[in-house]
Coordinates of C-alpha atoms and ligand atoms in Angstrom, one line a residue:
M1 CA 89.9 77.2 99.1
P2 CA 90.0 80.1 101.6
T3 CA 91.2 83.2 99.8
V4 CA 92.0 86.5 101.5
A5 CA 92.3 89.6 99.4
I6 CA 94.3 92.6 100.6
V7 CA 93.1 95.7 98.9
S8 CA 93.4 99.5 99.2
Q9 CA 93.5 102.2 96.6
K10 CA 96.0 104.1 98.7
G11 CA 99.7 103.6 98.1
G12 CA 101.8 102.6 101.1
S13 CA 98.8 101.7 103.3
G14 CA 100.5 98.4 104.3
K15 CA 99.0 95.9 101.8
T16 CA 102.2 94.0 101.1
T17 CA 103.3 94.1 104.8
L18 CA 99.9 92.7 105.8
A19 CA 99.9 90.1 103.0
C20 CA 103.4 88.8 103.8
H21 CA 102.8 88.7 107.6
L22 CA 99.4 87.0 107.4
A23 CA 100.6 84.4 104.9
T24 CA 103.6 83.6 106.9
A25 CA 101.4 83.1 110.0
G26 CA 99.5 80.6 107.9
A27 CA 102.7 78.8 107.0
Y28 CA 103.8 78.7 110.6
A29 CA 100.4 77.2 111.5
G30 CA 101.2 74.4 109.0
K31 CA 98.8 75.5 106.3
K32 CA 100.0 75.3 102.7
T33 CA 99.8 79.1 102.1
V34 CA 100.6 81.0 98.9
V35 CA 100.8 84.8 98.3
V36 CA 99.5 85.7 94.9
D37 CA 101.2 89.0 94.0
T38 CA 99.2 90.9 91.4
D39 CA 101.2 94.1 91.8
P40 CA 103.4 94.9 88.8
Q41 CA 105.9 96.4 91.3
A42 CA 106.2 92.7 92.6
T43 CA 107.2 93.8 96.1
A44 CA 105.9 90.6 97.8
A45 CA 107.8 88.5 95.2
A46 CA 111.0 90.5 95.9
W47 CA 110.4 89.9 99.7
A48 CA 110.2 86.1 98.9
D49 CA 113.5 86.3 96.9
W50 CA 115.2 87.8 100.0
R51 CA 113.5 85.2 102.1
G52 CA 115.0 82.3 100.2
D53 CA 113.7 78.8 101.0
Y54 CA 111.4 79.8 103.8
L55 CA 107.7 79.7 103.3
P56 CA 105.2 81.0 102.2
E57 CA 105.7 80.7 98.5
V58 CA 104.9 83.8 96.5
V59 CA 103.7 83.6 92.9
T60 CA 103.1 86.5 90.6
S61 CA 99.9 86.8 88.5
P62 CA 98.5 89.5 86.3
P63 CA 95.0 90.4 87.5
A64 CA 93.4 89.1 84.3
R65 CA 94.9 85.6 85.1
L66 CA 94.0 85.6 88.8
G67 CA 91.1 83.1 88.4
K68 CA 93.4 80.6 86.5
T69 CA 96.2 81.1 89.0
I70 CA 93.9 80.2 91.9
E71 CA 92.5 77.2 90.0
K72 CA 96.0 75.9 89.5
L73 CA 97.0 76.5 93.1
S74 CA 93.9 74.7 94.3
K75 CA 94.8 71.6 92.2
Q76 CA 98.2 71.7 93.9
G77 CA 96.6 71.3 97.3
V78 CA 97.2 74.9 98.5
E79 CA 95.1 75.5 101.6
L80 CA 95.1 79.3 101.9
I81 CA 95.7 82.1 99.4
V82 CA 96.5 85.7 100.2
I83 CA 96.3 88.1 97.3
D84 CA 98.4 91.2 97.4
T85 CA 97.2 94.0 95.0
P86 CA 98.6 97.3 93.6
P87 CA 97.4 100.7 94.6
H88 CA 95.4 102.9 92.2
A89 CA 94.4 99.9 90.1
D90 CA 90.7 99.3 89.9
A91 CA 90.8 96.2 87.8
A92 CA 93.3 94.4 90.0
A93 CA 91.4 95.2 93.2
R94 CA 88.1 94.2 91.6
E95 CA 89.4 90.8 90.5
A96 CA 90.9 90.2 93.9
M97 CA 87.6 91.1 95.6
K98 CA 85.6 88.8 93.4
A99 CA 87.9 85.9 94.2
A100 CA 88.0 86.5 97.9
D101 CA 86.2 84.9 100.9
L102 CA 87.6 87.6 103.1
I103 CA 88.6 91.1 102.1
L104 CA 91.0 93.1 104.3
I105 CA 91.6 96.8 103.7
P106 CA 94.6 98.2 105.5
S107 CA 94.3 101.9 106.2
R108 CA 96.3 104.3 108.3
P109 CA 93.9 106.4 110.5
R110 CA 94.7 109.6 108.6
A111 CA 92.7 111.9 106.4
F112 CA 94.2 111.0 103.0
D113 CA 94.0 107.3 103.7
L114 CA 90.4 107.6 104.9
H115 CA 89.5 109.5 101.8
A116 CA 90.8 106.6 99.7
L117 CA 88.5 104.3 101.6
E118 CA 85.6 105.8 99.7
A119 CA 86.8 104.4 96.4
T120 CA 87.4 101.0 97.9
A121 CA 83.9 101.0 99.5
E122 CA 82.3 101.9 96.1
M123 CA 84.2 99.1 94.4
L124 CA 83.0 96.7 97.1
E125 CA 79.5 97.7 96.5
F126 CA 79.9 97.3 92.8
V127 CA 81.2 93.7 93.3
G128 CA 78.6 93.0 96.0
K129 CA 81.0 92.1 98.7
S130 CA 81.8 93.4 102.2
G131 CA 85.2 94.2 103.5
H132 CA 87.0 94.7 106.9
V133 CA 89.2 97.7 107.5
L134 CA 92.4 96.9 109.4
M135 CA 93.7 100.0 111.0
N136 CA 97.4 100.0 110.3
G137 CA 100.3 102.1 111.6
V138 CA 98.2 103.4 114.5
P139 CA 100.3 105.7 116.7
A140 CA 100.5 105.0 120.4
R141 CA 97.9 106.7 122.5
A142 CA 96.0 107.9 119.5
T143 CA 92.6 106.9 120.8
K144 CA 90.6 109.8 119.4
M145 CA 92.3 109.5 116.0
L146 CA 91.5 105.8 115.9
T147 CA 87.8 106.1 116.9
D148 CA 87.3 108.9 114.4
A149 CA 88.8 106.8 111.7
Q150 CA 86.8 103.7 112.6
D151 CA 83.6 105.9 112.6
K152 CA 84.4 107.1 109.1
A153 CA 85.0 103.6 107.9
K154 CA 81.6 102.5 109.4
E155 CA 79.9 105.4 107.7
L156 CA 81.1 104.1 104.4
G157 CA 79.5 100.7 105.2
L158 CA 82.8 99.0 106.0
A159 CA 83.3 96.5 108.8
I160 CA 86.2 97.0 111.3
C161 CA 88.7 94.2 111.8
P162 CA 88.9 93.8 115.6
V163 CA 92.7 93.5 115.3
L164 CA 94.8 96.5 114.5
F165 CA 98.5 97.0 113.8
G166 CA 100.3 99.8 115.6
E167 CA 103.1 101.9 114.1
R168 CA 105.9 99.5 114.8
A169 CA 109.5 99.4 113.6
A170 CA 109.4 95.6 113.7
F171 CA 107.2 95.6 110.7
H172 CA 109.5 97.5 108.4
K173 CA 112.8 96.3 109.8
S174 CA 111.8 92.6 109.3
S175 CA 110.3 93.1 105.8
G176 CA 113.5 94.6 104.4
G177 CA 115.4 91.4 105.4
G178 CA 112.8 89.0 103.9
E179 CA 111.5 88.2 107.3
V180 CA 108.4 88.8 109.4
A181 CA 108.2 90.6 112.8
S182 CA 108.0 87.4 114.8
E183 CA 111.2 86.1 113.3
G184 CA 113.5 89.0 114.1
E185 CA 111.6 90.1 117.2
P186 CA 109.4 87.2 118.6
D187 CA 108.4 89.1 121.7
S188 CA 107.4 92.3 119.9
K189 CA 103.9 93.8 119.9
A190 CA 104.0 93.5 116.1
A191 CA 104.4 89.7 116.5
E192 CA 101.5 89.6 119.0
E193 CA 99.3 91.6 116.6
V194 CA 100.0 89.3 113.7
D195 CA 99.2 86.3 115.9
A196 CA 95.9 87.8 116.9
L197 CA 95.1 88.6 113.2
W198 CA 95.9 85.0 112.2
K199 CA 93.5 83.6 114.8
W200 CA 90.7 86.0 113.7
T201 CA 91.3 85.4 110.0
A202 CA 91.4 81.6 110.4
K203 CA 88.0 81.8 112.1
Q204 CA 86.6 84.1 109.5
V205 CA 87.5 81.7 106.6
G206 CA 86.5 78.5 108.6
M207 CA 90.0 77.2 109.2
T208 CA 91.5 75.9 112.5
P209 CA 94.3 78.3 113.6
G210 CA 96.6 75.3 114.2
K211 CA 99.7 75.1 116.5
K212 CA 102.6 77.3 115.8
R213 CA 105.6 75.4 114.3
K214 CA 109.2 76.3 115.0
T215 CA 110.1 77.2 111.5
A216 CA 108.4 78.1 108.2
K217 CA 110.3 75.8 105.9
Ligands
ATP1 N1 102.3 98.9 111.0 C1 103.4 99.4 110.5 N2 104.3 100.0 111.3 C2 105.5 100.5 110.7 N3 105.7 100.5 109.4 C3 104.8 100.0 108.6 C4 103.6 99.4 109.1 N4 102.9 98.9 108.0 C5 103.6 99.2 106.9 N5 104.8 99.8 107.2 C6 105.8 100.3 106.3 O1 105.2 101.2 105.4 C7 105.7 101.1 104.1 C8 104.6 100.8 103.1 O2 104.1 99.5 103.4 P1 103.7 98.5 102.3 O3 104.8 98.4 101.2 O4 103.3 97.2 103.0 O5 102.4 99.2 101.7 P2 101.7 98.9 100.4 O6 100.2 99.3 100.6 O7 101.9 97.5 99.9 O8 102.3 99.9 99.3 P3 102.0 99.9 97.7 O9 100.7 100.6 97.6 O10 103.1 100.8 97.2 O11 102.0 98.5 97.3 C9 106.8 100.0 104.2 O12 108.1 100.6 104.4 C10 106.4 99.2 105.4 O13 107.5 98.6 106.0
MG2 MG1 102.5 96.7 98.1

């Protein structure tokens, strides 16, 4: 079953935002999508509580139980899994990487975040997998900052996801209300970026992107 892991050793790089937005896009496309939250902070699970009955479902799992959790979800007919992981947690990131068909690494295009990519790249090498860096929170008109960051990621042997997320209020405003950007602000750039990411991701994991439904219920 297509499984996407969201990993980054850096706190606050946008893992949970990315996991919740990507999984919700899957749900809107009519795919039975579940977020597996392996972070003891359980931020994605809290977001799902605020969200109420709307999809995607979010389940929590300690990293050591991730394989079993995925096995159980697979038997339940789940079509897509998005794993959210904690920062500064090697074991959790490693388990998620091992389980994944696609690994996304959100990173802000700034020095401290780029430094943290080194640890993630080393871990990928150890696990024998490749990962795509999704540049997140990219300021407007920061072309040089962006290309420098992408070059640094490439130097580390990481691929670059062709979709990036700008620094957009719609991401944090929506998350706090248990929503995603396209629900509060359907015409926002943030909503557009998530749509593009969904289409790219679906292709990467061999799914059809599907037609967008009106609600995620
Ligand atoms: N592209 C963006 N534009 C604006 N705000 C963003 C963007 N991405 C994330 N944020 C905000 O940045 C903060 C951190 O994001 P998030 O919680 O997703 O990061 P995280 O990597 O999951 O953090 P942690 O490592 O603590 O789990 C949140 O307030 C979120 O709303
Ligand atoms: Mg998080």
